[in-house]
Each structure stands twice: as structure tokens, then as C-alpha cells.
Amino acid sequence: MSTTRAVPDIPSPDHALRLREALLAGDFTADGLLDLLGASAYAALARSETVPAQRATRGDGPLQTLVRLFLLQRPVAYDRARAALPLEECLAGGWVVRDGDSLRATVDVRPYGGPEGQDWFIVSDLGCAVGGAAGAGGQGAGVVLGVGGASTTLAGITVRTPVESALDLGTGSGIQALHAAQHATRVTATDLNPRALAFTRLTLALSGAPGAELREGSLFEPAGEDRYDLIVSNPPFVISPGAVDGGTRLTYRDGGMGGDDLCRSLVQQAGGRLNHGGFAQFLANWQHVEGEEWQDRLRSWVPRGCDAWIVQREVQDITQYAELWLRDSGDHRGDPGAYAARYGAWLDEFEARGTKAVGFGWITLRRSDSGRPSVVVEEWPHPVEQPLGESVRAHFARQEYLRTHDDAALLADHFVLADGVTQEQVGLPGAEHPEHVVLRQSRGMRRATKVDTVGAGFAGACDGTLSAGRILDAIAQLIEEDPVLLRDRTPQALRLLVEEGFLEPVTPVG
């Protein structure tokens, strides 16, 4: 049952099914949009540039009409709209309003392709589906954004195994709840902003997805004592000074706590909300503080009973960071004196906290209830293969495997080389032996690691037929080394190859 109140200036979901049918009939889908606009105009939309798309929609077909109305927010002639929409239902539901002889949309509607080819639609405030949030702050503190790079990143890294219960904390326009509804029996979506919950209801209805339980409130408060198998959150993680010189906190990005306290609180509280084996996955910002290792800062956030994998994807110095978010809210287009004052307030905040830079990345927790938790904190700014959810699941499965297998068990087990792993040999042309050998992944995190001759030979021999110990004995004979000594010094290197996903145990690890 929903605990959110109705929001009067947002369309009703009552006619969403009829509107969905019209959008699909008009080919108003992610594929249809790309076919109509072409790659260049389609890419321009992501940069907040709409002129190419306007030029591509000068015809009078249903798809051109729908794009101009719902995606570009241009007025459309009444008769033209009637040919593309169930107009009476759209007017009655508040999806469009009449303005003389024209109609205009009241919300953004953006086609969004699901992971299995589903035709979904993300509903958000006007101007917030095209190009993300740029300047959205001018629309008011409660503005609800559409799909953007952060939300698609989180959707891509989320573990998608079937679960009984999922929580989308800070749902916004409902993108994560929409994904979760495909593999969770019960989805709960929460947000401090009642407008966001109303938009989530529209996104789910217009996408033909099961409904979610909508709860209004901050952080975990609306969840009560409930526990979940999956928690996802793209929270208001921006580290900002709050309201400055008449500025207003923006609920979609500013959490209202000092520094990175909101992200810390979210992570620390998540452990107690997970069922055993459950995952919690977040996007987050964190401070790099003078005199403190950022890795240690993040390790201190990990709750008891949880394994963690924290990946820093990007670091910005404090001036870059302040400029990014001042542009996001449109402050750079206003009064220069007010802009300078707000910029100065951001720098004052960072100086007071000893912050020299801000990191951005992913935090994943898995409740293992182990007395020897695995906490991996790393920097990885390199390209990865999305979706990454299966790679995330496999990472924690490998950690569990390594935790439960001592060196003797490791050497007794059988391994295979993971799919997509290749070997590179680096050295001078004509040299008898390479200077070093590199194993490289073409899938998942796309890692690379240097190995010695033994490591390269071991990996090449891993086809599942021989145990690790038997392979090492054969290598020892070839290189004329004592097999006992080779067995003693190899397990650490073998553990690294397993941990990073280059080798997989023949027995499934999860």
C-alpha cells in the first residue's frame, strides 16, 4: 500500500495504459527515436542540444509529433496531436494541456530501452529528461530528474539475481525501481520528495511494469524495521554548503548533511537492513581529507557483518567539483556577484573540513555475517563493460570461495581460464624471452596483471582437468625447480588470479 499523498500538478496514472499503447503504436521507443533522429542528433540530445532533433522532427507523422511534444517540449497543433494520441484521456489525466490551438506536455517522457529489449518510459519534470540536470535547479527545490549517466551506471552495476524484496532508496523518477521490478517479487520505493514518488508511479505505469510500494521519508526511516535482499540508491550525494545567499537546497542532489555524512550514514545503516546474502549498492561521493588516506575513510564506513567492494571511478579537485555543481544548478547563468559568493561558500566549506578533493564511485555491500569480512577498496578509472552486475556478483562469490579455502584446498582444486582472458608478451624484438607477460581481460572490469613464467604457464594449463598442485608439479619438472618450494610460493599468486577473475574454480563459486 502506498503511503505517499497525491501531488495535484502531476498527471494521473489512470490513463497510462492508453497512452502507452499510443506511444508504442507511434514507434516512440528508444529504437524508433534513434531511427528517426540519426546517431548525430540522438547524441546531441545527451549534450542538452535540441536543435538537431527539432530539425529532424519537422514532418507531421505521429512519431515526429510525439518527440516534439514529450521529449522536446514544443507546442504541437491540436489536430496534429489528435492523430497521435488518445487526446481526451491525455487531457483528462493531465499529461497535456491546451493552449489556444496548440497542446503542450506537462511532463517529460523519455523512451528507455530495458535490458531485455523492453520498451520503457521515464517520466520526469519538464526539461529534465534531455541532457540530464543542467540548470534544473531553476525549476525549484523539488524538481525531479529523468534518466542520466549516474542512474544508468547504477542500473548497470546492480546484481540482477531473482530476489524476494528490493528497496529503491531515493527513487527519483523510478528508474531503479523499474529495473528491480523485473527480478524482485516485492519492490519498495522511498523518497523525501512526494513529487518523486508520484513520478515513480507514472514511470512504472507507463512502462507497463508492476507497481511498487511507495513510501515518503528520509533515508531508511520509511522502511521501518523491514529487511531486504537488495537495496539500491542513487542518493543526493553532492557535498555542498547547502543554502547560500538565497540559494536553495536541491533535493535531487543535496542531502542536507555536512560533508559526506549522508553517504556514510547510508552505507553504515544498510548492513542492518539486509537479509543474509543480500546486496546493497550505492553511488557516492567522498572527501579526500588532508592527512587521511581516502581508502581508510571508506573502510571505516563498512558495517559489521558485511563484505564490501568500493571502487573509486573519478577524483576532482575542489574547484572542479564546485564548478560542476554550480553549473548543474544554473548559477553560472545568473548574477555574477551571486555566483562568486556561492562559489566562495563551496570553497569555504571544503577549507573548513580540510577537503582537498572529492572522489566519486560505487559502493557495494554483501551481508555475509563472516567473522573475516572481505573489504576491497580500489581506484579503477579505466573503461569497464556494462552491464556489470554479474561481475559484481562474481566478485563476492570469489571472495567467499577464497575465505573458505586454505592453501592446501586451493592446490587441490581445479581451475579454468575465465572467458575473454588473453596473454600478451612484452619484450625486445628477437629476444629469446619476454621481459614480462600480461594477462588481460576483455570482459567485466577489463583488468590486466603481470605474471612471471610460472604464472603464465599455470594459467595456460588451467583447463579443469588437473588440480592446481599437479600443474605446479609439472611446471617444476620443466623448469627444474623443487616442486615443494614451488607449491609453497605459488598460492599467493594463485589467490590474486582468482580474486581478480582471471581463473575460475571448476566448482561453481556462487
XYZ file of C-alpha atoms in Angstrom:
510
model
C 0.000 0.000 0.000
C 1.299 3.463 -0.905
C 1.954 5.932 1.906
C 2.511 8.927 -0.374
C -0.076 11.620 -0.887
C -1.366 12.770 -4.267
C 0.506 15.624 -5.937
C -2.011 17.795 -7.834
C 0.208 19.225 -10.605
C 1.423 15.809 -11.817
C -0.582 13.673 -14.270
C -2.780 10.849 -13.074
C -1.680 7.269 -13.859
C -5.290 6.324 -14.640
C -4.886 6.664 -18.415
C -1.281 5.474 -18.595
C -2.187 2.231 -20.377
C -3.968 4.034 -23.226
C -1.093 6.498 -23.544
C 1.433 3.631 -23.573
C -0.459 1.958 -26.403
C -0.361 5.186 -28.416
C 3.360 5.725 -27.779
C 4.175 2.196 -28.924
C 1.884 2.484 -31.950
C 3.716 5.677 -32.917
C 7.120 3.936 -32.529
C 8.034 6.349 -29.719
C 10.683 3.962 -28.399
C 14.445 4.085 -27.910
C 14.980 2.291 -31.236
C 12.371 4.366 -33.028
C 13.928 7.562 -31.719
C 17.370 6.569 -32.961
C 15.984 5.638 -36.394
C 14.160 8.958 -36.703
C 16.862 11.298 -35.435
C 20.001 9.503 -36.568
C 23.067 8.987 -34.415
C 24.237 12.602 -34.543
C 21.002 14.253 -33.395
C 20.405 11.449 -30.887
C 23.834 12.026 -29.325
C 23.240 15.781 -29.297
C 20.235 15.298 -27.003
C 22.534 13.864 -24.346
C 24.520 17.115 -24.536
C 21.338 19.189 -23.991
C 21.394 20.261 -27.641
C 17.901 20.004 -29.138
C 18.235 21.905 -32.421
C 19.246 18.823 -34.492
C 16.285 16.894 -33.096
C 13.909 19.766 -33.865
C 15.104 19.784 -37.459
C 14.610 16.021 -37.697
C 11.004 16.265 -36.477
C 9.621 18.856 -38.895
C 7.346 16.257 -40.516
C 3.766 15.632 -39.452
C 3.922 11.902 -38.679
C 2.895 10.531 -35.270
C 6.479 9.887 -34.169
C 7.613 13.422 -35.019
C 4.611 14.756 -33.092
C 5.338 12.657 -30.019
C 9.023 13.588 -29.977
C 8.319 17.296 -30.240
C 5.592 17.146 -27.615
C 7.037 14.897 -24.897
C 10.781 14.924 -25.466
C 11.480 18.401 -26.874
C 8.563 20.125 -25.115
C 7.487 22.103 -28.149
C 3.860 23.177 -28.694
C 2.020 20.918 -31.120
C -1.072 21.811 -33.138
C -4.279 20.348 -31.702
C -5.227 18.403 -34.843
C -1.700 17.038 -35.178
C -1.747 15.799 -31.581
C -5.161 14.179 -32.037
C -3.720 11.996 -34.793
C -1.033 10.648 -32.456
C -2.704 10.451 -29.050
C -5.901 9.443 -27.238
C -6.390 13.149 -26.671
C -9.387 13.135 -24.356
C -7.682 10.735 -21.968
C -4.409 12.684 -22.076
C -6.209 15.945 -21.328
C -8.297 14.372 -18.571
C -5.226 12.765 -16.999
C -3.186 15.966 -17.138
C -0.480 14.627 -19.472
C -1.085 17.574 -21.828
C -2.830 20.920 -21.545
C -4.467 23.038 -24.224
C -3.018 26.439 -25.030
C -5.169 28.068 -27.719
C -4.937 25.971 -30.871
C -1.938 24.080 -29.550
C -1.145 21.488 -26.920
C 1.876 21.237 -24.696
C 3.122 18.470 -22.440
C 3.129 18.843 -18.665
C 5.942 16.322 -18.129
C 9.000 14.917 -19.848
C 8.538 11.421 -21.239
C 11.694 9.704 -22.454
C 11.836 6.314 -24.210
C 14.191 3.967 -22.378
C 15.225 0.517 -23.541
C 15.186 -2.214 -20.906
C 17.975 -4.813 -20.612
C 15.930 -7.448 -22.434
C 14.590 -5.147 -25.121
C 11.641 -3.822 -23.116
C 10.096 -0.535 -24.205
C 10.039 1.603 -21.081
C 9.339 5.291 -20.459
C 10.881 7.533 -17.797
C 8.652 10.391 -16.653
C 10.188 13.484 -15.067
C 9.829 17.228 -14.740
C 9.888 19.320 -17.898
C 13.357 19.870 -19.286
C 14.977 17.192 -17.142
C 14.958 14.173 -19.446
C 17.064 15.696 -22.211
C 20.676 16.140 -21.219
C 20.243 15.385 -17.540
C 20.120 18.026 -14.828
C 21.817 21.061 -16.361
C 20.099 24.117 -14.998
C 17.355 22.079 -13.336
C 17.784 23.990 -10.117
C 15.999 26.954 -11.641
C 12.768 24.960 -11.606
C 12.553 24.695 -7.848
C 13.990 22.681 -4.991
C 11.706 19.692 -5.570
C 12.487 19.164 -9.248
C 12.570 15.507 -10.323
C 15.166 14.491 -12.896
C 14.892 11.914 -15.625
C 17.394 9.317 -16.678
C 21.057 10.367 -16.690
C 24.544 8.949 -16.601
C 24.527 8.280 -12.850
C 21.217 6.412 -12.894
C 22.194 4.229 -15.855
C 25.553 3.480 -14.204
C 23.839 2.265 -11.044
C 21.359 0.208 -13.054
C 24.257 -1.386 -14.914
C 26.279 -2.405 -11.855
C 23.312 -3.767 -9.875
C 23.225 -7.510 -9.229
C 20.169 -8.905 -11.050
C 19.589 -12.277 -9.403
C 15.927 -13.030 -8.561
C 15.050 -11.806 -5.059
C 12.006 -11.643 -2.830
C 12.361 -7.994 -1.783
C 14.106 -4.890 -3.116
C 14.347 -1.316 -1.833
C 14.985 1.694 -4.081
C 16.007 4.383 -1.617
C 15.679 7.919 -3.015
C 13.813 6.704 -6.073
C 13.609 9.966 -8.028
C 11.750 9.232 -11.248
C 11.755 5.500 -10.529
C 14.452 4.136 -12.819
C 15.962 1.738 -10.271
C 12.515 0.599 -9.099
C 11.619 -0.122 -12.727
C 14.680 -2.346 -13.148
C 14.137 -4.037 -9.785
C 10.526 -4.869 -10.656
C 11.817 -7.279 -13.289
C 13.534 -9.604 -10.795
C 12.102 -8.777 -7.347
C 8.766 -10.100 -6.098
C 8.205 -7.012 -3.958
C 9.656 -3.543 -4.627
C 9.575 -0.655 -2.172
C 10.490 2.838 -3.391
C 11.116 5.716 -0.997
C 11.859 9.397 -1.361
C 11.802 12.516 0.770
C 10.162 14.364 -2.126
C 6.484 13.440 -2.687
C 6.776 14.599 -6.292
C 9.420 11.928 -6.890
C 7.080 9.200 -5.641
C 4.338 10.475 -7.939
C 6.728 10.384 -10.899
C 7.834 6.864 -9.963
C 4.216 5.758 -10.081
C 3.913 7.250 -13.586
C 7.170 5.685 -14.801
C 6.070 2.227 -13.668
C 2.572 2.581 -15.071
C 3.648 3.989 -18.431
C 6.301 1.263 -18.742
C 3.775 -1.500 -18.130
C 5.712 -2.643 -15.050
C 4.333 -3.971 -11.757
C 3.628 -1.307 -9.195
C 5.840 -0.605 -6.196
C 5.058 0.211 -2.608
C 5.735 3.952 -2.342
C 6.808 5.407 0.996
C 7.633 9.030 1.774
C 10.501 9.897 4.079
C 14.252 10.336 4.502
C 16.891 7.618 4.172
C 15.838 4.355 5.886
C 13.131 5.937 8.038
C 10.235 4.965 5.705
C 11.409 1.330 5.664
C 10.673 0.864 9.360
C 12.128 -2.430 10.552
C 11.913 -4.151 7.162
C 14.879 -6.029 5.706
C 15.625 -6.570 2.027
C 17.515 -8.850 -0.324
C 18.562 -5.887 -2.481
C 18.971 -2.209 -1.658
C 19.887 0.290 -4.371
C 20.331 4.028 -4.080
C 21.479 6.901 -6.247
C 21.281 9.283 -3.277
C 21.653 13.068 -3.089
C 25.399 12.611 -2.651
C 26.670 16.062 -3.628
C 28.955 17.595 -0.988
C 27.649 21.149 -0.871
C 27.383 24.015 1.621
C 23.564 23.982 1.467
C 21.569 27.186 1.127
C 23.881 30.107 0.463
C 22.916 33.749 -0.096
C 19.342 32.907 -1.043
C 20.247 29.597 -2.672
C 18.008 26.591 -2.087
C 18.952 23.035 -1.320
C 18.050 20.831 -4.272
C 16.522 17.593 -3.022
C 17.671 15.559 -6.025
C 21.360 16.199 -5.257
C 21.926 17.913 -1.864
C 21.452 15.608 1.105
C 21.297 18.286 3.778
C 24.133 16.812 5.871
C 27.651 18.141 6.243
C 30.420 16.835 4.001
C 29.980 13.203 3.001
C 27.962 12.334 6.113
C 24.866 11.356 4.135
C 26.717 8.727 2.113
C 28.490 7.479 5.240
C 25.207 7.188 7.150
C 23.538 5.416 4.263
C 26.295 2.819 3.979
C 26.645 2.271 7.720
C 22.905 1.788 8.219
C 22.461 -0.512 5.220
C 24.040 -3.540 6.895
C 21.226 -3.789 9.422
C 18.618 -3.624 6.638
C 19.940 -6.533 4.576
C 18.925 -10.151 4.751
C 21.770 -12.670 4.850
C 23.384 -12.811 1.401
C 21.676 -9.582 0.340
C 23.334 -6.775 -1.612
C 23.281 -3.008 -1.068
C 24.599 -0.913 -3.948
C 25.153 2.842 -3.972
C 26.670 5.658 -5.940
C 28.507 8.018 -3.621
C 30.866 10.955 -3.222
C 33.517 11.059 -0.518
C 36.006 13.581 0.746
C 39.761 13.327 0.348
C 40.878 14.946 3.570
C 44.326 16.307 4.318
C 46.341 13.880 6.429
C 43.975 10.936 5.865
C 44.039 8.088 3.351
C 40.761 8.054 1.454
C 40.790 4.247 1.475
C 40.870 4.234 5.278
C 37.992 6.696 5.374
C 35.823 4.399 3.300
C 36.815 1.228 5.144
C 35.505 2.863 8.317
C 32.073 3.145 6.686
C 31.615 -0.602 6.124
C 29.096 -2.047 8.599
C 29.785 -5.125 10.718
C 28.850 -8.423 9.071
C 29.263 -7.128 5.513
C 31.775 -7.719 2.775
C 32.407 -4.621 0.662
C 33.741 -3.664 -2.733
C 34.359 0.054 -3.132
C 35.556 1.399 -6.476
C 36.694 4.991 -6.950
C 35.984 5.935 -10.559
C 36.905 9.611 -10.590
C 38.556 12.300 -8.455
C 38.040 16.055 -8.840
C 39.849 18.850 -7.102
C 37.601 21.145 -5.095
C 37.441 23.883 -7.740
C 36.377 21.439 -10.476
C 33.803 19.957 -8.156
C 32.290 23.304 -7.156
C 32.101 24.455 -10.779
C 30.421 21.223 -11.889
C 27.550 21.552 -9.446
C 27.174 25.318 -9.759
C 26.647 24.737 -13.477
C 24.255 21.898 -12.713
C 22.016 24.320 -10.826
C 22.405 27.067 -13.439
C 24.110 29.509 -11.052
C 26.718 30.393 -13.689
C 23.973 31.971 -15.824
C 22.768 34.315 -13.100
C 24.152 37.370 -11.349
C 27.986 37.265 -11.393
C 28.210 38.570 -7.847
C 25.844 35.894 -6.523
C 27.733 33.216 -8.460
C 31.039 34.349 -6.943
C 29.524 34.306 -3.457
C 28.207 30.764 -3.880
C 31.483 29.587 -5.383
C 33.310 31.080 -2.408
C 30.922 29.366 0.006
C 31.742 25.971 -1.523
C 35.474 26.612 -1.158
C 34.981 27.865 2.412
C 33.158 24.629 3.243
C 35.935 22.485 1.808
C 38.642 24.517 3.544
C 36.889 24.206 6.899
C 36.766 20.421 6.519
C 40.317 20.060 5.228
C 38.982 18.649 1.960
C 41.470 18.698 -0.907
C 39.493 16.654 -3.457
C 36.275 14.675 -3.885
C 36.022 11.083 -5.081
C 33.117 9.521 -6.936
C 32.406 5.843 -7.287
C 30.461 2.722 -6.432
C 29.940 1.063 -3.071
C 28.603 -2.486 -2.902
C 27.927 -4.350 0.327
C 27.026 -8.017 0.726
C 25.799 -9.261 4.063
C 27.910 -12.358 4.726
C 27.903 -12.370 8.547
C 31.506 -13.556 8.323
C 33.969 -13.068 11.131
C 36.611 -12.391 8.456
C 34.932 -9.875 6.160
C 36.419 -9.035 2.781
C 36.751 -5.277 2.225
C 38.271 -4.269 -1.121
C 38.830 -0.544 -1.755
C 40.427 0.337 -5.058
C 40.791 3.028 -7.678
C 39.720 1.990 -11.171
C 39.234 4.920 -13.616
C 39.505 2.663 -16.683
C 36.681 1.615 -19.033
C 34.545 -1.333 -17.959
C 31.967 -3.473 -19.709
C 28.391 -2.588 -18.769
C 26.174 -4.130 -17.560
C 28.499 -5.162 -14.756
C 26.029 -6.718 -12.337
C 27.131 -10.299 -12.963
C 30.778 -9.275 -12.481
C 29.854 -7.703 -9.142
C 28.068 -10.852 -8.020
C 31.028 -12.984 -9.136
C 33.472 -10.770 -7.211
C 31.745 -11.514 -3.917
C 31.382 -15.194 -4.774
C 35.150 -15.371 -5.341
C 35.796 -13.635 -2.021
C 33.638 -16.232 -0.291
C 35.484 -19.028 -2.081
C 38.919 -17.700 -1.080
C 37.794 -17.176 2.501
C 36.706 -20.805 2.823
C 39.697 -22.411 1.046
C 43.116 -22.528 2.667
C 46.271 -23.041 0.602
C 46.019 -26.833 0.710
C 42.407 -26.743 -0.525
C 43.378 -24.250 -3.220
C 46.126 -26.512 -4.575
C 43.772 -29.487 -4.553
C 41.128 -27.671 -6.601
C 40.761 -27.484 -10.385
C 40.608 -24.190 -12.328
C 39.797 -22.905 -15.807
C 40.846 -19.718 -17.516
C 37.980 -17.205 -17.481
C 36.287 -16.274 -20.745
C 37.862 -13.354 -22.544
C 41.343 -13.638 -20.963
C 44.244 -13.205 -23.375
C 48.022 -13.207 -22.941
C 50.429 -10.521 -24.106
C 54.206 -10.913 -24.180
C 56.282 -7.753 -23.974
C 59.958 -7.627 -24.847
C 62.550 -6.518 -27.382
C 62.169 -7.855 -30.931
C 64.176 -11.033 -31.378
C 64.732 -11.559 -27.657
C 64.693 -15.176 -26.559
C 62.454 -14.467 -23.576
C 59.844 -11.718 -22.990
C 60.564 -9.017 -20.425
C 57.186 -9.740 -18.892
C 53.878 -11.431 -19.609
C 50.495 -9.710 -19.154
C 47.130 -11.429 -18.722
C 44.315 -9.162 -19.903
C 40.528 -9.389 -19.583
C 38.250 -8.279 -22.398
C 35.133 -8.603 -20.217
C 33.859 -7.160 -16.957
C 36.353 -4.870 -15.228
C 38.860 -5.433 -18.065
C 41.774 -5.845 -15.712
C 45.362 -6.598 -16.650
C 48.032 -8.171 -14.471
C 51.696 -9.051 -14.907
C 52.678 -12.652 -14.302
C 56.003 -14.468 -14.301
C 56.853 -17.512 -16.405
C 55.339 -19.847 -13.833
C 52.132 -17.801 -13.649
C 51.766 -17.671 -17.427
C 52.391 -21.396 -17.774
C 49.997 -22.179 -14.926
C 47.189 -20.062 -16.405
C 47.683 -21.615 -19.828
C 47.411 -25.123 -18.393
C 44.194 -24.453 -16.455
C 41.569 -26.336 -18.454
C 39.940 -28.051 -15.475
C 41.492 -31.491 -15.960
C 44.382 -31.268 -13.490
C 44.477 -29.896 -9.963
C 46.493 -26.745 -9.297
C 49.052 -28.798 -7.385
C 49.518 -31.284 -10.247
C 50.033 -28.425 -12.712
C 52.685 -26.880 -10.454
C 54.461 -30.229 -10.152
C 54.623 -30.473 -13.948
C 55.935 -26.893 -14.230
C 58.557 -27.606 -11.537
C 59.820 -30.534 -13.570
C 60.056 -28.393 -16.714
C 61.992 -25.572 -15.048
C 63.973 -27.924 -12.816
C 62.765 -26.434 -9.550
C 61.932 -28.194 -6.309
C 58.158 -28.903 -6.523
C 57.731 -28.472 -2.768
C 59.256 -24.989 -2.881
C 57.136 -24.065 -5.915
C 53.980 -25.232 -4.153
C 54.936 -23.132 -1.125
C 55.472 -19.885 -3.007
C 52.633 -20.071 -5.547
C 49.334 -19.944 -3.580
C 49.513 -16.183 -3.011
C 49.823 -15.517 -6.734
C 47.066 -18.059 -7.422
C 44.779 -16.296 -4.960
C 45.318 -12.997 -6.779
C 44.432 -14.543 -10.142
C 41.247 -15.992 -8.646
C 40.363 -12.806 -6.747
C 40.631 -10.653 -9.864
C 38.693 -13.105 -12.010
C 41.401 -14.434 -14.313
C 40.910 -18.008 -13.064
C 37.667 -19.683 -12.035
C 37.277 -22.799 -9.883
C 35.649 -25.677 -11.753
C 33.238 -25.999 -8.831
C 30.825 -23.015 -9.060
C 31.629 -20.306 -6.526
C 28.187 -18.842 -6.179
